[in-house]
Every structure is written in structure tokens, then in C-alpha cells.
JSON list of C-alpha atoms in Angstrom, two decimals:
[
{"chain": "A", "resi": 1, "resn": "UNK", "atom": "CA", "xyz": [-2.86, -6.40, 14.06]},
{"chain": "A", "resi": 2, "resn": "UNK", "atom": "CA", "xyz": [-5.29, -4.64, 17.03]},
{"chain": "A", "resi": 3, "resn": "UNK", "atom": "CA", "xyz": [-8.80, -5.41, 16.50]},
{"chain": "A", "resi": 4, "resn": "UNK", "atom": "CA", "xyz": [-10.71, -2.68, 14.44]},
{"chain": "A", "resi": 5, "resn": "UNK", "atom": "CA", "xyz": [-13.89, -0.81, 15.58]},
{"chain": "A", "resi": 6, "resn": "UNK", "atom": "CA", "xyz": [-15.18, -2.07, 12.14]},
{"chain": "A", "resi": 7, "resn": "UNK", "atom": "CA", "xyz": [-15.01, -5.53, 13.19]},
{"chain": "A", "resi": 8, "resn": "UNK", "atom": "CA", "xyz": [-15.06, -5.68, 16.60]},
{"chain": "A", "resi": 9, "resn": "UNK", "atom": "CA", "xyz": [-14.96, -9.54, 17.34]},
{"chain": "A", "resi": 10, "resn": "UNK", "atom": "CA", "xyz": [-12.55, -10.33, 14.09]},
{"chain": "A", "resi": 11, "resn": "UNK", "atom": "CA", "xyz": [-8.90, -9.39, 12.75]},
{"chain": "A", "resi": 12, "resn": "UNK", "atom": "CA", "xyz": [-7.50, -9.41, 9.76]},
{"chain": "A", "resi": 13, "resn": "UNK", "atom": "CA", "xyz": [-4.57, -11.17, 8.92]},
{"chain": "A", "resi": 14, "resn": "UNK", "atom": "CA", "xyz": [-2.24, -10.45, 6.31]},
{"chain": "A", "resi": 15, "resn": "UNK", "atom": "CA", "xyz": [0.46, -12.42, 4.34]},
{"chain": "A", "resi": 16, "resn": "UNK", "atom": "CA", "xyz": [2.49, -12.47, 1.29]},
{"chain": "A", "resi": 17, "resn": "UNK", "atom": "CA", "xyz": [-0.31, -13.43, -1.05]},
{"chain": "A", "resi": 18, "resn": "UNK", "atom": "CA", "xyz": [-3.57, -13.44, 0.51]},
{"chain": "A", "resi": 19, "resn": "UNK", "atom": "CA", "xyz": [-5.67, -11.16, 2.82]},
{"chain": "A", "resi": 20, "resn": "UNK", "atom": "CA", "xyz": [-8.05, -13.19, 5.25]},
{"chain": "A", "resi": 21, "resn": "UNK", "atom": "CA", "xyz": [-10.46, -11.90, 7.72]},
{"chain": "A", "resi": 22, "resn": "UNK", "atom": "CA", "xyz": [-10.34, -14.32, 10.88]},
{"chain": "A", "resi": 23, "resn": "UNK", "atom": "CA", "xyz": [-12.09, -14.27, 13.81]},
{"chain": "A", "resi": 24, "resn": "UNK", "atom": "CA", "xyz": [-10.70, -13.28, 16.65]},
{"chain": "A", "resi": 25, "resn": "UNK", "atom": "CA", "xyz": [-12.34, -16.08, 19.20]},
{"chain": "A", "resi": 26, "resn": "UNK", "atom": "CA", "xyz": [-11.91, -19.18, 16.86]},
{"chain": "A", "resi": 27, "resn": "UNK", "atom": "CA", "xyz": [-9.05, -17.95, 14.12]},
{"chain": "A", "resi": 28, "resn": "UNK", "atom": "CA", "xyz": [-11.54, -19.63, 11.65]},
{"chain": "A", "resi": 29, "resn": "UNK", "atom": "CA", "xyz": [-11.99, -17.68, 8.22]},
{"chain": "A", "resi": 30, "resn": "UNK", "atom": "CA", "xyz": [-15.22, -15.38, 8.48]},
{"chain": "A", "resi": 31, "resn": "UNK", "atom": "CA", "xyz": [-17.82, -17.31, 6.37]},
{"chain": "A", "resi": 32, "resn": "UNK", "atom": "CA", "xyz": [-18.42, -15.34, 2.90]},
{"chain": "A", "resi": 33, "resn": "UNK", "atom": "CA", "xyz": [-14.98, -13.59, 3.22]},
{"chain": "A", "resi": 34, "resn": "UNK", "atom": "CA", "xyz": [-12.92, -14.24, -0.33]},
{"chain": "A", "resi": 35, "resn": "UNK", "atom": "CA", "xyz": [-10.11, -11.71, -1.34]},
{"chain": "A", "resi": 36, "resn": "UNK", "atom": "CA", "xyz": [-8.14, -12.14, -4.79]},
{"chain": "A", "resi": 37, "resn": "UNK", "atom": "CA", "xyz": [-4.47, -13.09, -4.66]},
{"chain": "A", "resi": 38, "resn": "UNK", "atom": "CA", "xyz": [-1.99, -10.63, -3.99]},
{"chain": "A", "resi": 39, "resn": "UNK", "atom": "CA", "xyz": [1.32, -11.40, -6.43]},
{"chain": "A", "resi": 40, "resn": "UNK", "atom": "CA", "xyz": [3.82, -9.62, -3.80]},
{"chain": "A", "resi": 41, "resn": "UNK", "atom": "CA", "xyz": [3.42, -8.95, -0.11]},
{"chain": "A", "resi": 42, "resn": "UNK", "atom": "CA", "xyz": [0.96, -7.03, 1.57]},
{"chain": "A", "resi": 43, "resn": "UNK", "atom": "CA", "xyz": [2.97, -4.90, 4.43]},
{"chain": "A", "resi": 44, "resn": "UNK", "atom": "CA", "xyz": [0.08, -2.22, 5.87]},
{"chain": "A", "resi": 45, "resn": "UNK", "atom": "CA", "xyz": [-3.78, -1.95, 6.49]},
{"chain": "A", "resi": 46, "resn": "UNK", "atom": "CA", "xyz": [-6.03, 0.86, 6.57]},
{"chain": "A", "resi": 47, "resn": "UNK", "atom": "CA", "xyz": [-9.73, 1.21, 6.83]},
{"chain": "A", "resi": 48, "resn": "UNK", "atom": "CA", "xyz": [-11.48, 4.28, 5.91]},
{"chain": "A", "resi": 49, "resn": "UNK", "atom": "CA", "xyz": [-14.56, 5.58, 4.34]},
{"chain": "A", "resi": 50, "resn": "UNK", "atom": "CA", "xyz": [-16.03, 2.03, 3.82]},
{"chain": "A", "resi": 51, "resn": "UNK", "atom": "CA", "xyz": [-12.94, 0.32, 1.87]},
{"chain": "A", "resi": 52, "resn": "UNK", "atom": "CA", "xyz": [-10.45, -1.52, 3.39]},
{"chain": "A", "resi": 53, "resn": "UNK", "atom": "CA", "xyz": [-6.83, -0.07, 2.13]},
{"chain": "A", "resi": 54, "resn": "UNK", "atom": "CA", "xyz": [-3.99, -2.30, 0.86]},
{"chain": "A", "resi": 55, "resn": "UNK", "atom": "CA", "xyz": [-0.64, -1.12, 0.37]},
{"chain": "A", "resi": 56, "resn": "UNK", "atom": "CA", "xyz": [2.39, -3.30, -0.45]},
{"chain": "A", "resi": 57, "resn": "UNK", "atom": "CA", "xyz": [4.81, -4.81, -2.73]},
{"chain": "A", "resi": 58, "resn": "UNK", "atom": "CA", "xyz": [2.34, -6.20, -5.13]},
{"chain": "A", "resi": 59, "resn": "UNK", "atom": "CA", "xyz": [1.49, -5.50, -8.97]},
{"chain": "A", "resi": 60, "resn": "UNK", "atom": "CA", "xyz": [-1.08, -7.34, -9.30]},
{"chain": "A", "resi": 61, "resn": "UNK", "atom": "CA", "xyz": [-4.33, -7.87, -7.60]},
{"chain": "A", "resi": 62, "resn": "UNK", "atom": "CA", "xyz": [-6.30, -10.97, -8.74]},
{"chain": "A", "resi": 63, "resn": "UNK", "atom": "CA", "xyz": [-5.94, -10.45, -12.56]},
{"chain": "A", "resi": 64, "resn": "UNK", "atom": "CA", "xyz": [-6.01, -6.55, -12.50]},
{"chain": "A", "resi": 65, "resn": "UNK", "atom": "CA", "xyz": [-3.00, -4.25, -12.35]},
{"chain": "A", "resi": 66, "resn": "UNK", "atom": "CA", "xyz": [-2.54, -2.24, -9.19]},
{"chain": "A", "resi": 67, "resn": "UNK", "atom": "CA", "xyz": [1.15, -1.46, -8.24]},
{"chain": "A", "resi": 68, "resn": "UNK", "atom": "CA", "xyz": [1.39, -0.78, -4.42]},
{"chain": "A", "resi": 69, "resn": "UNK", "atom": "CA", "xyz": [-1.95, -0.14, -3.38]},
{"chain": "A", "resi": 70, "resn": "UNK", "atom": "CA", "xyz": [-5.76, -1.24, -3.45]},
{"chain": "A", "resi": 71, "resn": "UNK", "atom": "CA", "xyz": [-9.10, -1.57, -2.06]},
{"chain": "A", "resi": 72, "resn": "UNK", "atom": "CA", "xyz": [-10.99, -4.08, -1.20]},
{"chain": "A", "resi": 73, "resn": "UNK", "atom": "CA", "xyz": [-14.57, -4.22, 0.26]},
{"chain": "A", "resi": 74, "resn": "UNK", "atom": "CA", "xyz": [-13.97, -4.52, 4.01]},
{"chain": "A", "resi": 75, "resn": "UNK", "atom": "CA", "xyz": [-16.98, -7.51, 4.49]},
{"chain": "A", "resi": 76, "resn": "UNK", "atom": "CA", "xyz": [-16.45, -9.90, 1.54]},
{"chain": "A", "resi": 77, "resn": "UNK", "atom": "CA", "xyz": [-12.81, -9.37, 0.39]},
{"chain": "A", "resi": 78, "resn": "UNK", "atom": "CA", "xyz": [-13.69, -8.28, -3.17]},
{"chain": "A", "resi": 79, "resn": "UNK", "atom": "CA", "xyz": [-11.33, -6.04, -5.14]},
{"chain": "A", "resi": 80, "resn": "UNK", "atom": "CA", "xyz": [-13.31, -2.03, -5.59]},
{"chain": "A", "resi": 81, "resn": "UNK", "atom": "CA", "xyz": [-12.63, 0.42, -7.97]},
{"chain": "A", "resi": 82, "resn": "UNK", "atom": "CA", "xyz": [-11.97, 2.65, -5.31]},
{"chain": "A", "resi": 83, "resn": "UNK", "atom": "CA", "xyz": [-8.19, 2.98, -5.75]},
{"chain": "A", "resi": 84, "resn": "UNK", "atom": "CA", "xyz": [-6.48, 3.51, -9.36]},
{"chain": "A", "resi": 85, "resn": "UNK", "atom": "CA", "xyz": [-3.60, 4.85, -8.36]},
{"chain": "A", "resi": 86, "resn": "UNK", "atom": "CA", "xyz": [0.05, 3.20, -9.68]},
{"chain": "A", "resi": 87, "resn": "UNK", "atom": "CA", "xyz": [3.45, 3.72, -7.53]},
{"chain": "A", "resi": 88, "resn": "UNK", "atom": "CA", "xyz": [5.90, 3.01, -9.55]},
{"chain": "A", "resi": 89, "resn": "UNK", "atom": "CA", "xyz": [9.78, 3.70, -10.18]},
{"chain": "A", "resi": 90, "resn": "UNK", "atom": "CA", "xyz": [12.65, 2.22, -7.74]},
{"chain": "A", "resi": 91, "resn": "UNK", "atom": "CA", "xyz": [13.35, 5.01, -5.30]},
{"chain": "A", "resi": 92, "resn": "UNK", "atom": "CA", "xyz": [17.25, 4.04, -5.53]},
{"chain": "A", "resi": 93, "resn": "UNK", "atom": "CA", "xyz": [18.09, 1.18, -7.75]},
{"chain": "A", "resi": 94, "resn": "UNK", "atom": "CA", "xyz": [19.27, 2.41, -11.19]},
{"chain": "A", "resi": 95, "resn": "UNK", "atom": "CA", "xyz": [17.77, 5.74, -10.63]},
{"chain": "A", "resi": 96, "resn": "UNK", "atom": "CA", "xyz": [19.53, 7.82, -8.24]},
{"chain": "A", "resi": 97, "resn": "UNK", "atom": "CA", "xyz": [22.56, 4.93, -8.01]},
{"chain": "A", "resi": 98, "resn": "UNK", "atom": "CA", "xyz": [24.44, 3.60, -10.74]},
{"chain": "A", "resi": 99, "resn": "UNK", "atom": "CA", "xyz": [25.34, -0.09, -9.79]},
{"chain": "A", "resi": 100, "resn": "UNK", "atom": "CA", "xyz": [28.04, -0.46, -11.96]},
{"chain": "A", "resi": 101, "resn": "UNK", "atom": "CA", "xyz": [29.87, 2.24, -9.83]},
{"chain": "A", "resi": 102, "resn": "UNK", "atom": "CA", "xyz": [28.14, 1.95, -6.57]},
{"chain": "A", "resi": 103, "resn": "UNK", "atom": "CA", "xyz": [26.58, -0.16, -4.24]},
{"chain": "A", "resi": 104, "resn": "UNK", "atom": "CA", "xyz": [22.70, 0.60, -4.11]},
{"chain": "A", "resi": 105, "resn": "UNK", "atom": "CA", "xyz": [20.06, -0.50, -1.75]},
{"chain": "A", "resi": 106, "resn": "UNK", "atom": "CA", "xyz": [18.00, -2.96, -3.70]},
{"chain": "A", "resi": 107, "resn": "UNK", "atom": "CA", "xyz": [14.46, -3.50, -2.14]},
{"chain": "A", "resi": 108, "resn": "UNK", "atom": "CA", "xyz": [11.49, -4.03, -3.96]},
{"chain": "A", "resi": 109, "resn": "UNK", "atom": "CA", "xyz": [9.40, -1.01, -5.41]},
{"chain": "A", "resi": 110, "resn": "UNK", "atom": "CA", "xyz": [6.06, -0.53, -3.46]},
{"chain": "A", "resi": 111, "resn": "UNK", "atom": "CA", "xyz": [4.41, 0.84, -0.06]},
{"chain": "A", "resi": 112, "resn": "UNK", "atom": "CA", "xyz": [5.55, 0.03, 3.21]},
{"chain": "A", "resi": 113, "resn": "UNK", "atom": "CA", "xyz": [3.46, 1.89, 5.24]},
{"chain": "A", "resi": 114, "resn": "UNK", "atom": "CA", "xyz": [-0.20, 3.33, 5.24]},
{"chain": "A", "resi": 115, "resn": "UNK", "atom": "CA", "xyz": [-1.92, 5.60, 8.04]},
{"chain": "A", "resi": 116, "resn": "UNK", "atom": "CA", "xyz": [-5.21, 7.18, 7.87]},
{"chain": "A", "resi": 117, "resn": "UNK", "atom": "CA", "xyz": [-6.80, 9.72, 9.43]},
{"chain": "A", "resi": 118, "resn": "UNK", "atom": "CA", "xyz": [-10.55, 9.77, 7.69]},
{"chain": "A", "resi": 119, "resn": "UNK", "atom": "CA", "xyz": [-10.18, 11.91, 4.90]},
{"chain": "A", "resi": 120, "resn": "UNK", "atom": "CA", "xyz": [-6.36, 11.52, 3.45]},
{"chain": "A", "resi": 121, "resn": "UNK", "atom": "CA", "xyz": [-3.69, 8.56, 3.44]},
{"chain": "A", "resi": 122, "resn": "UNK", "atom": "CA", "xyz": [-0.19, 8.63, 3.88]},
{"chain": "A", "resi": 123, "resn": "UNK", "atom": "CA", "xyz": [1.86, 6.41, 2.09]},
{"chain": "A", "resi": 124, "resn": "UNK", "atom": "CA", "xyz": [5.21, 5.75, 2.74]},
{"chain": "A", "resi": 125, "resn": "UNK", "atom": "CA", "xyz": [7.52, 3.17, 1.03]},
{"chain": "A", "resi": 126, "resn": "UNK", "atom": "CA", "xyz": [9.98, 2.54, -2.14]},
{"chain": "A", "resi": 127, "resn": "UNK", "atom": "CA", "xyz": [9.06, 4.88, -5.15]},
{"chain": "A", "resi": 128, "resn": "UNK", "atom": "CA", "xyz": [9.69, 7.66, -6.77]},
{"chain": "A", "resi": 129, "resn": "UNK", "atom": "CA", "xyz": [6.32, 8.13, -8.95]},
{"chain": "A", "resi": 130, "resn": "UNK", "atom": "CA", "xyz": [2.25, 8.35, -7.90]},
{"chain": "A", "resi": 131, "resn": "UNK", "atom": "CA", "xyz": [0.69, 8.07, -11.00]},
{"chain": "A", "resi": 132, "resn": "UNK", "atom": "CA", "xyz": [2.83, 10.62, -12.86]},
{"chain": "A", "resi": 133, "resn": "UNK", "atom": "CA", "xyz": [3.44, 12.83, -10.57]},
{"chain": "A", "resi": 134, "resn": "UNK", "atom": "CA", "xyz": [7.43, 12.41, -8.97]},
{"chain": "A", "resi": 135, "resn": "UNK", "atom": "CA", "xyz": [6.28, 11.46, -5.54]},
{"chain": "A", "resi": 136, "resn": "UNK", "atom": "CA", "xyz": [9.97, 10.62, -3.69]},
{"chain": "A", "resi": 137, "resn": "UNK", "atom": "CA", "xyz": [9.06, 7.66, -1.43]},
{"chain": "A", "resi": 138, "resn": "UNK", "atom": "CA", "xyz": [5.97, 9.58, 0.75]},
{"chain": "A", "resi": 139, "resn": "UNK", "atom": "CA", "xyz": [3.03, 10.87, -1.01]},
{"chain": "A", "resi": 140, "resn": "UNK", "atom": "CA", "xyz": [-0.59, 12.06, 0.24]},
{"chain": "A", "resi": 141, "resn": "UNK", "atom": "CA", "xyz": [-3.83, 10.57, -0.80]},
{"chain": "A", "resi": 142, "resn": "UNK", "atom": "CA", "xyz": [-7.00, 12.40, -0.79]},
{"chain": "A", "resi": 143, "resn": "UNK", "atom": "CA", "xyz": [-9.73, 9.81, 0.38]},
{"chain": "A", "resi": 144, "resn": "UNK", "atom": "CA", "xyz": [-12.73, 11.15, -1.35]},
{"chain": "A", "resi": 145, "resn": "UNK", "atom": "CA", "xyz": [-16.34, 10.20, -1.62]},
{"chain": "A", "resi": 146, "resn": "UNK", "atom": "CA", "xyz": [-16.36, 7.99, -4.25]},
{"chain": "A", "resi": 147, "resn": "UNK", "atom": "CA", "xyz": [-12.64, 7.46, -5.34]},
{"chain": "A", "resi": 148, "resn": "UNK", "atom": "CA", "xyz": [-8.98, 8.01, -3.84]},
{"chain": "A", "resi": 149, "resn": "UNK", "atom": "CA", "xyz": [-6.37, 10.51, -5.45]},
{"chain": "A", "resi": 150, "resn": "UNK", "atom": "CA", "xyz": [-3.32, 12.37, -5.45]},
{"chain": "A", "resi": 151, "resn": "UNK", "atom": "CA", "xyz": [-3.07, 14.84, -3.47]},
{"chain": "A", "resi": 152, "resn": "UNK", "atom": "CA", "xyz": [-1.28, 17.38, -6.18]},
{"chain": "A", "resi": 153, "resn": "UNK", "atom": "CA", "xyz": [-1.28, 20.45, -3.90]},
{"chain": "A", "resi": 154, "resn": "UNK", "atom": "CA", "xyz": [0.80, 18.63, -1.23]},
{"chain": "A", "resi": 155, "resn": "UNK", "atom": "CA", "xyz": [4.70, 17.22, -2.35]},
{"chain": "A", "resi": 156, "resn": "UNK", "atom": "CA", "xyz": [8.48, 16.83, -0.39]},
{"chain": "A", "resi": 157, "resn": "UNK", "atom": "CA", "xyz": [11.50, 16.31, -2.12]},
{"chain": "A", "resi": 158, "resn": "UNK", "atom": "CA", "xyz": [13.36, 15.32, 1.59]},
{"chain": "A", "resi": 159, "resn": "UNK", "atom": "CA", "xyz": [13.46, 11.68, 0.68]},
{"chain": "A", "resi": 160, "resn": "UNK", "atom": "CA", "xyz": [14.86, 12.19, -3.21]},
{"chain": "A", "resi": 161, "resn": "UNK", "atom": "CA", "xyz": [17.95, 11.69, -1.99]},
{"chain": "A", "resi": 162, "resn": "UNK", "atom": "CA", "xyz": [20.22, 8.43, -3.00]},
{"chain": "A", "resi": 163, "resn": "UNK", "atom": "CA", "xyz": [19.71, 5.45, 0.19]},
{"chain": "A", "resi": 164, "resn": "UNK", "atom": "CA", "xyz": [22.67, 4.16, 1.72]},
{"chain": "A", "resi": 165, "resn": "UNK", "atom": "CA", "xyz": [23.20, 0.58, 0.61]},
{"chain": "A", "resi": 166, "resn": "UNK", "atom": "CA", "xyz": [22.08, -1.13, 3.90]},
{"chain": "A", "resi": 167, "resn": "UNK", "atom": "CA", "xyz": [19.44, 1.40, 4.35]},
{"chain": "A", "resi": 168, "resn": "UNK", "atom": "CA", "xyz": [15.80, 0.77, 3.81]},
{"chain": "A", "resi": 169, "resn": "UNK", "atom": "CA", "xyz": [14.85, 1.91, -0.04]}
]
């Protein structure tokens, strides 16, 4: 991933359990950085308003439950409070395709994408539900002060439709 203005002489690096902030000269592990295990892979980045954004196929985060997305405090790795928001419900997979009639596209349910620009987060990926609200696989986050939510005035039905079986969720 590019370097980030936040850390201008490290990187993160990201893989299917475990976030770790390198640097960018040595590749050593930035002394004091710890982040909690991820149980599912960790697919986009974001940094904004002092937390550093996770978004995935994960359901866990160390031993608490966050499905598809989290933050984590950008200089030591720890799991915030920041982000309580579940996405949840396979956009395809026994929802909107039987599999005893059809074949359905069968990824896992979670966030592929992330982008920020500052002050909301779009999230992209396999799901059908933020929270409670029926979210079809793109939702808006509003990145507020002191905690994220979902944006409830802004919603798109475009992606509700059934996936082709070699499609992407």
C-alpha cells in the first residue's frame, strides 16, 4: 500500500489475520505497534479522523464481535470503540439465489473495499444489511466526531440484484 501522510517513513501491511505497521526503510515491526487478531481477511485500509479503518471478511476482532469493519488506533494497533457497526447477510447465497435450483456466487459475507474522503466512508463489498438497515452491497458511513454511523438519509437498491455465479458477490 502507498505510504500515508500519517506515517510518512512507515506502511502498513495487511494480511489474513494480522495488521502490522512496518517501516518502510527496514520492514521491521514499528516498536510498541500490537493489533488483535483478525479471524478472516482484512482486504482495505482507511485512515481518517484519528482511527485507522478496517474493513474485511472478518467477525471477529481479538475477542470482540465486529462483522466487516473496525477501528483501530492508528499508533499502537489497539482495537477503539470507534466503529459498532455489523454488515451482515450474504448478498447472494441463499438470499436472492436458491442453490438447490441455481447456481449462486458463493463468496464470503464482508467488505471489500473502503474509501474515505474525511468526513464519510464508502463501503463496498458482500452484504445485504448495515446494522439493520437493508444496505445491498454499498452503504455510506458518516465519520463523526466521536463515533462512525449509518448514513440513513443516503441508500441504492442498484446492487440488490441476484450475482451471476462467477461474478464477484
Amino acid at each position: 500500500p502507498p505510504r500515508s501522510t500519517l506515517f510518512p517513513y512507515t506502511t502498513l501491511f495487511r494480511s489474513a489475520t494480522h495488521l502490522a505497521l512496518l517501516d518502510a526503510s527496514t520492514g521491521a515491526i514499528v516498536s510498541g505497534w500490537t493489533s488483535p487478531t483478525f479471524n478472516g481477511e482484512v482486504s482495505s485500509l482507511a485512515i481518517s479522523k484519528g482511527h485507522l479503518l478496517v474493513g474485511g471478511f472478518f467477525t471477529t476482532v481479538g475477542t470482540e464481535t465486529h462483522r466487516g469493519l473496525a477501528s483501530l488506533n492508528p499508533t499502537t494497533g489497539a482495537l477503539t470503540d470507534y466503529v459498532d457497526i455489523d454488515f451482515t447477510g450474504h448478498h447472494n447465497y441463499g438470499t436472492q439465489c436458491d442453490p438447490s435450483t441455481a447456481t449462486c456466487a458463493n463468496g464470503p459475507t464482508g467488505i471489500r473495499s473502503i474509501t474515505s474522503n474525511g468526513s464519510e466512508l464508502v463501503v463496498i463489498g458482500n452484504f445485504i444489511h448495515v446494522g439493520s438497515a437493508s444496505r445491498p452491497q454499498i452503504a455510506v458511513i458518516t465519520l463523526g466526531a466521536t463515533a462512525a454511523s449509518l448514513d440513513t438519509g443516503w441508500a441504492s437498491e442498484i446492487y440488490s440484484a441476484p450475482c451471476f455465479a462467477g461474478d464477484f458477490d
